[in-house]
PDB file of C-alpha atoms in Angstrom:
ATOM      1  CA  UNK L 107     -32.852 -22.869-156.155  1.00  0.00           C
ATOM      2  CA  UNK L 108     -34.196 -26.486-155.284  1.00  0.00           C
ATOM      3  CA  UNK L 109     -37.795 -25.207-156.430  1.00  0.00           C
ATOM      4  CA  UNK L 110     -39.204 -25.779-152.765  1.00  0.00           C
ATOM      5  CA  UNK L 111     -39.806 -22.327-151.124  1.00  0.00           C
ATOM      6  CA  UNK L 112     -39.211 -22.539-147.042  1.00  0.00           C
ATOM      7  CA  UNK L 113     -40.661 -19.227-145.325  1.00  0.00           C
ATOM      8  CA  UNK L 114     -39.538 -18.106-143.104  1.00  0.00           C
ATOM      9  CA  UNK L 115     -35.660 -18.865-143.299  1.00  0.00           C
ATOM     10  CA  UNK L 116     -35.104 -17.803-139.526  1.00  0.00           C
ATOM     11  CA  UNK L 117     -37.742 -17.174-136.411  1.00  0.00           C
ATOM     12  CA  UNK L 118     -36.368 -16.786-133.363  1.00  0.00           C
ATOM     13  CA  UNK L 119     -39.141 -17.061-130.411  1.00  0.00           C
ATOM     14  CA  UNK L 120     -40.297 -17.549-126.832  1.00  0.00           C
ATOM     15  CA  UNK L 121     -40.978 -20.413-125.096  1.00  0.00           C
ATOM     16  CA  UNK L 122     -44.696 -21.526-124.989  1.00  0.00           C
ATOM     17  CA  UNK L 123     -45.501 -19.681-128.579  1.00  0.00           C
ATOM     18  CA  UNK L 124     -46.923 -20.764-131.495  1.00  0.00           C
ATOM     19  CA  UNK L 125     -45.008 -20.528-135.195  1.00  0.00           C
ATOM     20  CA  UNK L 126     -46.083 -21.755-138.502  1.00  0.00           C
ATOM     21  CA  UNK L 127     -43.926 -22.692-140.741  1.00  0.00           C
ATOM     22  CA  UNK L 128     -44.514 -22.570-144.771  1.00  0.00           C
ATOM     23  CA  UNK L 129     -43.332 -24.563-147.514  1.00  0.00           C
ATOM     24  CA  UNK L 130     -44.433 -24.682-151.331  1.00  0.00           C
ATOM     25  CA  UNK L 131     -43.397 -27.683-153.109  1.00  0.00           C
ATOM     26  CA  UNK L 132     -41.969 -27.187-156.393  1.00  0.00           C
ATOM     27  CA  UNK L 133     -44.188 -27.960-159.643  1.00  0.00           C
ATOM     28  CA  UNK L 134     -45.785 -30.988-160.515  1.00  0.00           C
ATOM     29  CA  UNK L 135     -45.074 -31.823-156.775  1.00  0.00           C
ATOM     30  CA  UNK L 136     -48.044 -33.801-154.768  1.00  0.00           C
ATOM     31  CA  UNK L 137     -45.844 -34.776-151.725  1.00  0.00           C
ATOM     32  CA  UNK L 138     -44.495 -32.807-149.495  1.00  0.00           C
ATOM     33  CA  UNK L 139     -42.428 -33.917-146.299  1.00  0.00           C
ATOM     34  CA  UNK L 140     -41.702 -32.044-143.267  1.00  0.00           C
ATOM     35  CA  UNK L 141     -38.452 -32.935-141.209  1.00  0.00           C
ATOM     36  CA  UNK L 142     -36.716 -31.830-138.069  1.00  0.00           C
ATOM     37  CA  UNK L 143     -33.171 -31.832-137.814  1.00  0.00           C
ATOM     38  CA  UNK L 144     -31.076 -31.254-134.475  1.00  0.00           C
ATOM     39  CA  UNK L 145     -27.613 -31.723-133.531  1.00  0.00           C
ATOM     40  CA  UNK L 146     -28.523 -34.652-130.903  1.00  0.00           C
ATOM     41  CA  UNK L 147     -31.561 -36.548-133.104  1.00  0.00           C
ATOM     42  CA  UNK L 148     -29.943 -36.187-136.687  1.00  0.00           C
ATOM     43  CA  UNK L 149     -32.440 -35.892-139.188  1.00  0.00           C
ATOM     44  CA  UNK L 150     -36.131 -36.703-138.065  1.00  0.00           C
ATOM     45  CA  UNK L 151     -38.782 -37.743-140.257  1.00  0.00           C
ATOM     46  CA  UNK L 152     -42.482 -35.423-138.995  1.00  0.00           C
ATOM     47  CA  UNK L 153     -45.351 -36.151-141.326  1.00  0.00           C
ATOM     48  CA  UNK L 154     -45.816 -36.458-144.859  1.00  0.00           C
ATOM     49  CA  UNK L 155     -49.195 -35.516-146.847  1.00  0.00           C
ATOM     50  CA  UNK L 156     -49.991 -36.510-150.652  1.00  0.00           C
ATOM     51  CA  UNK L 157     -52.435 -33.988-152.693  1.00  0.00           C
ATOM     52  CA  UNK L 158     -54.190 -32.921-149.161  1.00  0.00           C
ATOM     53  CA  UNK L 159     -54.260 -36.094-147.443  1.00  0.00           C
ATOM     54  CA  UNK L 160     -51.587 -37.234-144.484  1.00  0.00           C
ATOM     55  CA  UNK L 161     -50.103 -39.753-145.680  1.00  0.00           C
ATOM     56  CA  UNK L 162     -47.019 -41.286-143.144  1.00  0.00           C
ATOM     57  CA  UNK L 163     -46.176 -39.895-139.597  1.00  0.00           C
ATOM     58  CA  UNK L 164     -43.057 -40.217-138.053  1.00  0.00           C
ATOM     59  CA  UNK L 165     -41.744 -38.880-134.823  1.00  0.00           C
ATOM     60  CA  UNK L 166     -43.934 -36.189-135.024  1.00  0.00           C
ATOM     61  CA  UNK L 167     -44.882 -34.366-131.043  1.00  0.00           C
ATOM     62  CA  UNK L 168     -48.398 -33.754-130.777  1.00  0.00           C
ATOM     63  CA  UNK L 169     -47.617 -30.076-130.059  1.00  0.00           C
ATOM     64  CA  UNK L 170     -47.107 -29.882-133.453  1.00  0.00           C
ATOM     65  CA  UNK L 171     -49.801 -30.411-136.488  1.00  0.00           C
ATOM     66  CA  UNK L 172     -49.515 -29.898-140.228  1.00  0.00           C
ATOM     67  CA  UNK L 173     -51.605 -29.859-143.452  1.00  0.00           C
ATOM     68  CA  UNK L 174     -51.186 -29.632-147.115  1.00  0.00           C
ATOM     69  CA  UNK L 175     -53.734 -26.934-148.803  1.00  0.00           C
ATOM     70  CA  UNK L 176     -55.298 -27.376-152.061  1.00  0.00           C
ATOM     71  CA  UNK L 177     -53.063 -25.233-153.404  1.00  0.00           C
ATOM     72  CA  UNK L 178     -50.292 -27.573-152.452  1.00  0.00           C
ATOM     73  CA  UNK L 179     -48.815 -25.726-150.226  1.00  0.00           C
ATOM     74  CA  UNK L 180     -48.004 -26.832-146.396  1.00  0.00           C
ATOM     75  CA  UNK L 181     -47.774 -25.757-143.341  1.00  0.00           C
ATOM     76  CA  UNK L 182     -46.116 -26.938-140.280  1.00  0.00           C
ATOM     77  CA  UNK L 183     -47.755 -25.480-136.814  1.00  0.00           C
ATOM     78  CA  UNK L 184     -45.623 -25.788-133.910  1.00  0.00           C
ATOM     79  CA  UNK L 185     -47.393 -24.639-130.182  1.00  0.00           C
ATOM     80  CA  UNK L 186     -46.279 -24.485-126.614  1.00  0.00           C
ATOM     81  CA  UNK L 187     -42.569 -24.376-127.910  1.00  0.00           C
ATOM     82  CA  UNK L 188     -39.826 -26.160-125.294  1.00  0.00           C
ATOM     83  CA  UNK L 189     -36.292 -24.685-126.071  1.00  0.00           C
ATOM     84  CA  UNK L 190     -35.936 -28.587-127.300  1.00  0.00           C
ATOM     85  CA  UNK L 191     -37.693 -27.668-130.349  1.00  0.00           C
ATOM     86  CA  UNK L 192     -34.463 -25.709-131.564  1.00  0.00           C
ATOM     87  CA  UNK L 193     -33.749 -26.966-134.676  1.00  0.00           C
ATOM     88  CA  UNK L 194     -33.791 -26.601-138.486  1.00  0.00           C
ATOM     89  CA  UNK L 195     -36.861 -27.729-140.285  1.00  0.00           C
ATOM     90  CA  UNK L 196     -37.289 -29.230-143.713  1.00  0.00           C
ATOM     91  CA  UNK L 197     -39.593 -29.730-146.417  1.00  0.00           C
ATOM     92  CA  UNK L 198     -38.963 -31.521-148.928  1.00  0.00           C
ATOM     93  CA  UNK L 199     -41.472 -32.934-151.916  1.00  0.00           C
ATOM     94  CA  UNK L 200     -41.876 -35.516-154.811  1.00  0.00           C
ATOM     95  CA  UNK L 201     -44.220 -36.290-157.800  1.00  0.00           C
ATOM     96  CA  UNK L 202     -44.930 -39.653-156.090  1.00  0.00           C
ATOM     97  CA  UNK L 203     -46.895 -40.678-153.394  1.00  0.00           C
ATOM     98  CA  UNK L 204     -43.438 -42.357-152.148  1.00  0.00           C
ATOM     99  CA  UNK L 205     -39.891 -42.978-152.169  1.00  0.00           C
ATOM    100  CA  UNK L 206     -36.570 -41.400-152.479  1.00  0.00           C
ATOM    101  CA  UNK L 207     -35.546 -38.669-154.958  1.00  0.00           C
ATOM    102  CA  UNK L 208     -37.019 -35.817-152.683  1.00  0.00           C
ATOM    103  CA  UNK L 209     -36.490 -32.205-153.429  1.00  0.00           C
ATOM    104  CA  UNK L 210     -35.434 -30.215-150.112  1.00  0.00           C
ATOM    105  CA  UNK L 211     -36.212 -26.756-149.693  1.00  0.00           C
ATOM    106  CA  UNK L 212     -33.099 -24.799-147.576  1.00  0.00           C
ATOM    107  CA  UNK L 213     -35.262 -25.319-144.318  1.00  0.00           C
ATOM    108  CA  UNK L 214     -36.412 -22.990-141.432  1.00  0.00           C
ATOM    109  CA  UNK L 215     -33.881 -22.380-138.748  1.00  0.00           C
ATOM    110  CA  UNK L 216     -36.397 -22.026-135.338  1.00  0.00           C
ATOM    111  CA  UNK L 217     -34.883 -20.729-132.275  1.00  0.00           C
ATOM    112  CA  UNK L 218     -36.576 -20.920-128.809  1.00  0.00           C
ATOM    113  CA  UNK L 219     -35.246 -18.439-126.608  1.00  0.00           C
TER     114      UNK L 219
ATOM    115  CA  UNK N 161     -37.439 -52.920-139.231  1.00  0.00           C
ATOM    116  CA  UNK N 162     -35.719 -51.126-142.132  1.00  0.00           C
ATOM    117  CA  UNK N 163     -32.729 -49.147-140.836  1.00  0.00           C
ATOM    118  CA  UNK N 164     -29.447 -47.505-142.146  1.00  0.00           C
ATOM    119  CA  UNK N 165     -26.438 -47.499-140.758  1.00  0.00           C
ATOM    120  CA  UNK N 166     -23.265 -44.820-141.273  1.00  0.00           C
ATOM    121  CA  UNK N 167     -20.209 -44.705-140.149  1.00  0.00           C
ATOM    122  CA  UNK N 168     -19.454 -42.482-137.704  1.00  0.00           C
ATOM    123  CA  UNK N 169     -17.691 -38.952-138.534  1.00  0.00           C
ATOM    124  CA  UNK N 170     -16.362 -36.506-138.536  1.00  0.00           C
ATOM    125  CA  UNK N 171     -14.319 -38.007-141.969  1.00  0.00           C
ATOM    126  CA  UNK N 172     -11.509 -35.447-142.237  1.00  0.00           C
ATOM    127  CA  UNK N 173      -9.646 -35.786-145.331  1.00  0.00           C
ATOM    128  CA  UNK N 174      -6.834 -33.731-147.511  1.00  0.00           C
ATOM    129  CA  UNK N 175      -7.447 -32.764-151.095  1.00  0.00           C
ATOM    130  CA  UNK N 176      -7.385 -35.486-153.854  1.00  0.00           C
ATOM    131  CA  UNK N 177      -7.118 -38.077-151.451  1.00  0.00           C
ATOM    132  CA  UNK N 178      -9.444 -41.151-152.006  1.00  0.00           C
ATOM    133  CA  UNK N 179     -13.153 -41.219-150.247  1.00  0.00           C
ATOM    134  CA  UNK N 180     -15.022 -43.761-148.773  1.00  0.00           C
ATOM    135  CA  UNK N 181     -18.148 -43.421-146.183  1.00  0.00           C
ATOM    136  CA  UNK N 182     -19.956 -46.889-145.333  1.00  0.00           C
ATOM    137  CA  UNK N 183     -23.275 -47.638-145.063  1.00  0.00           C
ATOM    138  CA  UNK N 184     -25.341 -51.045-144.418  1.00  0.00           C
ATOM    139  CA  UNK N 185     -28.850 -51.345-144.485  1.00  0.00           C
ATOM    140  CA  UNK N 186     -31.297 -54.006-142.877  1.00  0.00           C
ATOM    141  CA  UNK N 187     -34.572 -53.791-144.917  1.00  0.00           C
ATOM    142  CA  UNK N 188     -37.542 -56.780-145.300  1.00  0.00           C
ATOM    143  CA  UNK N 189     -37.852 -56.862-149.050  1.00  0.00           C
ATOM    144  CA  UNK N 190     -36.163 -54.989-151.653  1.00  0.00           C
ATOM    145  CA  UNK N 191     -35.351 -51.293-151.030  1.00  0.00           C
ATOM    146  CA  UNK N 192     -34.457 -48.762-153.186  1.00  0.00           C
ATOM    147  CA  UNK N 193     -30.573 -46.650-151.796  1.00  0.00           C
ATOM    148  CA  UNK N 194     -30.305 -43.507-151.816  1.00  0.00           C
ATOM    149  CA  UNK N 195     -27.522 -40.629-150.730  1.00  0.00           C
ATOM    150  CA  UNK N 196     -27.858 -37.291-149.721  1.00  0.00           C
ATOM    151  CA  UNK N 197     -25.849 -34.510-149.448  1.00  0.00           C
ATOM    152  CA  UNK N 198     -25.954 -31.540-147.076  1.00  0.00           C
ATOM    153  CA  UNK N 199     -23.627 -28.209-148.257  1.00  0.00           C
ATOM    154  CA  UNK N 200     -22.850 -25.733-144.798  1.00  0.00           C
ATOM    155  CA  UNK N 201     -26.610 -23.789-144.504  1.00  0.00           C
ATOM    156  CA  UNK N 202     -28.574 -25.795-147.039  1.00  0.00           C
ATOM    157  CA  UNK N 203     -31.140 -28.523-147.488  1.00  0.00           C
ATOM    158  CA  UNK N 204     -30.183 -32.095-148.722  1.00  0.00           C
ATOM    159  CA  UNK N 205     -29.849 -32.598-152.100  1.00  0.00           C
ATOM    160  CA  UNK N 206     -29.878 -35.988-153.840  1.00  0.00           C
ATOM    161  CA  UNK N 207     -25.881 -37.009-154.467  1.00  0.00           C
ATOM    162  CA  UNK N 208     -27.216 -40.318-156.446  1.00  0.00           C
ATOM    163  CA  UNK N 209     -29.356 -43.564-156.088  1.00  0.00           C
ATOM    164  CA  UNK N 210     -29.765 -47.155-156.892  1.00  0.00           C
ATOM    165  CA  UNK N 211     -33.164 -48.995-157.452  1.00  0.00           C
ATOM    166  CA  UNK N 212     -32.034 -52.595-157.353  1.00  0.00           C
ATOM    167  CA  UNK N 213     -28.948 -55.211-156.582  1.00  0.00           C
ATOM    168  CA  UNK N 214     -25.904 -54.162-158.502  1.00  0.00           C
ATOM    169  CA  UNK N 215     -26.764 -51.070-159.508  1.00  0.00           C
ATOM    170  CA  UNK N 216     -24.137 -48.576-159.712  1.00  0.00           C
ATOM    171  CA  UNK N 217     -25.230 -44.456-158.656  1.00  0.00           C
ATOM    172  CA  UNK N 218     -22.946 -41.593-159.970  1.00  0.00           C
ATOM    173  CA  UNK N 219     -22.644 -38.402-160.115  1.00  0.00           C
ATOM    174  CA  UNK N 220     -20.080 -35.706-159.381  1.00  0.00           C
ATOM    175  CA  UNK N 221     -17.491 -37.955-158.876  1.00  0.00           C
ATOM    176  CA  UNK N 222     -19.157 -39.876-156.429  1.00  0.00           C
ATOM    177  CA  UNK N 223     -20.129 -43.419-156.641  1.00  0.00           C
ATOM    178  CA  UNK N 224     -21.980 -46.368-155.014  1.00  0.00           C
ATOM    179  CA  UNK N 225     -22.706 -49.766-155.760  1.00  0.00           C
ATOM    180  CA  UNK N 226     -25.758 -51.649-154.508  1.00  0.00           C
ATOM    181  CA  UNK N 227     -24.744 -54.401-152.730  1.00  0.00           C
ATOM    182  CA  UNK N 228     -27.451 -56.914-151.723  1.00  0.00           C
ATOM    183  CA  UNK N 229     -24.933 -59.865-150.528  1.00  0.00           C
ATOM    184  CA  UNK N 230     -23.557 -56.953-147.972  1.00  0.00           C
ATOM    185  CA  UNK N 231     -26.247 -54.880-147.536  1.00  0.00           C
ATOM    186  CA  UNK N 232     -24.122 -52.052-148.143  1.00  0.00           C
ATOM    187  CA  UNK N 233     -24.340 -48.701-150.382  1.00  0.00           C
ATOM    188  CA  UNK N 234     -20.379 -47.380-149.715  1.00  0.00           C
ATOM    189  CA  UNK N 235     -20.220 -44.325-151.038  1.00  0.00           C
ATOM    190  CA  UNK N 236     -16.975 -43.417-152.435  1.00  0.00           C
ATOM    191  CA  UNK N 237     -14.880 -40.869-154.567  1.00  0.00           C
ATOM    192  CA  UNK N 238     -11.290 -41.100-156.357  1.00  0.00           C
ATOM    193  CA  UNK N 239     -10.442 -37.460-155.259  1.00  0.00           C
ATOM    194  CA  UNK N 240     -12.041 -35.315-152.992  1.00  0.00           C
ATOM    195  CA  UNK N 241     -12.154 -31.660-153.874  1.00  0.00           C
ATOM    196  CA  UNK N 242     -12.927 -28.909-150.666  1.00  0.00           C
ATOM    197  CA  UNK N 243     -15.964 -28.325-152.138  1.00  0.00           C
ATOM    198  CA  UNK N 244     -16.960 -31.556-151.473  1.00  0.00           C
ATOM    199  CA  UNK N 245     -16.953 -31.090-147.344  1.00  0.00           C
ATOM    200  CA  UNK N 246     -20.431 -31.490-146.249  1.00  0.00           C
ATOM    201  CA  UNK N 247     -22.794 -33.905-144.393  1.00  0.00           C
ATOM    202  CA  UNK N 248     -23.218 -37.074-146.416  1.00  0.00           C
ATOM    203  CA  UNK N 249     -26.840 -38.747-145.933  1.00  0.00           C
ATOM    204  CA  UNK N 250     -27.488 -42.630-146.577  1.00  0.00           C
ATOM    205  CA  UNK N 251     -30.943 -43.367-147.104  1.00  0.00           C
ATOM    206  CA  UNK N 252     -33.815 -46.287-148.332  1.00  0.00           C
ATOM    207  CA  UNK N 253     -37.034 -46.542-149.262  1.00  0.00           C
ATOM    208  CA  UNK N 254     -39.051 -49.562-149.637  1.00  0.00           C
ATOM    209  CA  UNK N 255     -40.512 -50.167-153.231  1.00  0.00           C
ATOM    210  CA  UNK N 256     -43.660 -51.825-151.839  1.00  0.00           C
ATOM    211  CA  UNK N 257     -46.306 -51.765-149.872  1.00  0.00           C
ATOM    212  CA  UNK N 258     -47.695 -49.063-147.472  1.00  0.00           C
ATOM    213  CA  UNK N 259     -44.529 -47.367-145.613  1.00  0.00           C
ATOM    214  CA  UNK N 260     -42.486 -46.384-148.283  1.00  0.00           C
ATOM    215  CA  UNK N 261     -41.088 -43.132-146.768  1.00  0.00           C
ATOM    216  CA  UNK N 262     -37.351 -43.123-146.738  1.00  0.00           C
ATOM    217  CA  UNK N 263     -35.316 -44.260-143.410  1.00  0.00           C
ATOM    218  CA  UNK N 264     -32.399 -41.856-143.010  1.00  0.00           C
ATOM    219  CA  UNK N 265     -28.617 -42.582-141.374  1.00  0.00           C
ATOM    220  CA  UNK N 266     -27.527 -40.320-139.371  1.00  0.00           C
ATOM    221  CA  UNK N 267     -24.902 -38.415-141.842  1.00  0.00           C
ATOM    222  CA  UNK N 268     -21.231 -38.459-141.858  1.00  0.00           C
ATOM    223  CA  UNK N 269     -19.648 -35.250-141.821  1.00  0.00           C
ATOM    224  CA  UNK N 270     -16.590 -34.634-144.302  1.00  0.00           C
ATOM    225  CA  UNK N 271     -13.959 -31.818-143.820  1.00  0.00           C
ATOM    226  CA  UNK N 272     -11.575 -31.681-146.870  1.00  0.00           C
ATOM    227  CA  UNK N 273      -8.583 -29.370-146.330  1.00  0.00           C
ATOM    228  CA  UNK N 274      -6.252 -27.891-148.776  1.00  0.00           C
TER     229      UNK N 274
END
């Protein structure tokens, strides 16, 4: 157990629905990152807050929106879903406003049917 | 900008042979190196990392020398184990200024058979 929760492990959906996606970063943690990874993109940096604020975006679709609590916690909010948007999704945080040594929770597998 | 490069996989290798997955960077400044690694059905983990030129990152076996005249992170491993197949992930991270979020390879995948 990394100490990053990732709920739910697996959703399976329709095209054109909404998900959220949940992620609480482990203790002490004020970053949290969310990343897509697919077979033909690799791993994809989305967005990345720091104790409530955003942070960094990446390649992140404006279909999709996030937000870190002030609990800490995070959610990812993905809408009109494309069967593209089949992929796993990570979070991952750190104590640190940046840089490397990231915990990863063990993602959310999405599935647009 | 700041980029990684892997080599390609998939690396397949037998047990206790010797391990080596390249990477080069191109970064403006002074990045910190990082690798990854991906077990079947889990998130990343950190392998091990280097902060500056000729540091050394080990751990499990693994190791990999900052290289700032190559712009390289190889990593490597004396003998691979079939525990060790996974998705190997070279990353960097600036150590300044205002985009210090880390730039990812692309992963090399590593089969090790019995």
């Amino acid at each position: 157990d990394s100490g990053v929760t990732q709920t739910p492990k697996h959703l399976i959906t329709a095209t054109g629905q909404r998900v959220t996606l949940r992620c609480s970063p482990r203790s002490g943690d004020l970053s949290v990152y969310w990343y897509q990874q697919s077979l033909d993109q690799g791993l994809q940096f989305l967005i990345q807050y720091y104790n409530g604020e955003e942070r960094a975006k990446g390649n992140i679709l404006e279909r999709f929106s996030a937000q870190q609590f002030p609990d800490l916690h995070s959610e990812l909010n993905l809408s009109s879903l494309e069967l593209g948007d089949s992929a796993l999704y990570f979070c991952a945080s750190s104590v640190t406003e940046w840089g490397g040594g990231y915990t990863f929770g063990s993602g959310t597998r999405l599935t647009v049917v | 900008g700041n980029s990684v490069t892997q080599m390609e996989g998939p690396v397949t290798l037998s047990e206790e042979a010797f391990l080596t997955i390249n990477c080069t960077y191109t970064a403006t400044g002074y990045p910190s190196l990082f690798w990854y690694v991906q077990y079947p059905g889990e998130g990343l983990q950190l392998l091990l990392k280097a902060t500056k030129a000729d540091d050394k990152g080990s751990n499990k076996g693994f190791e990999a020398t900052y290289r700032k005249e190559t712009t390289s992170f190889h990593l490597e491993k004396g003998s691979v184990q079939v525990s060790d197949s996974a998705v190997y992930f070279c990353a960097l991270s600036m150590n300044a200024g205002n985009n210090r979020k880390l730039i990812w390879g692309l992963g090399t995948s590593l089969a090790v058979n019995p």
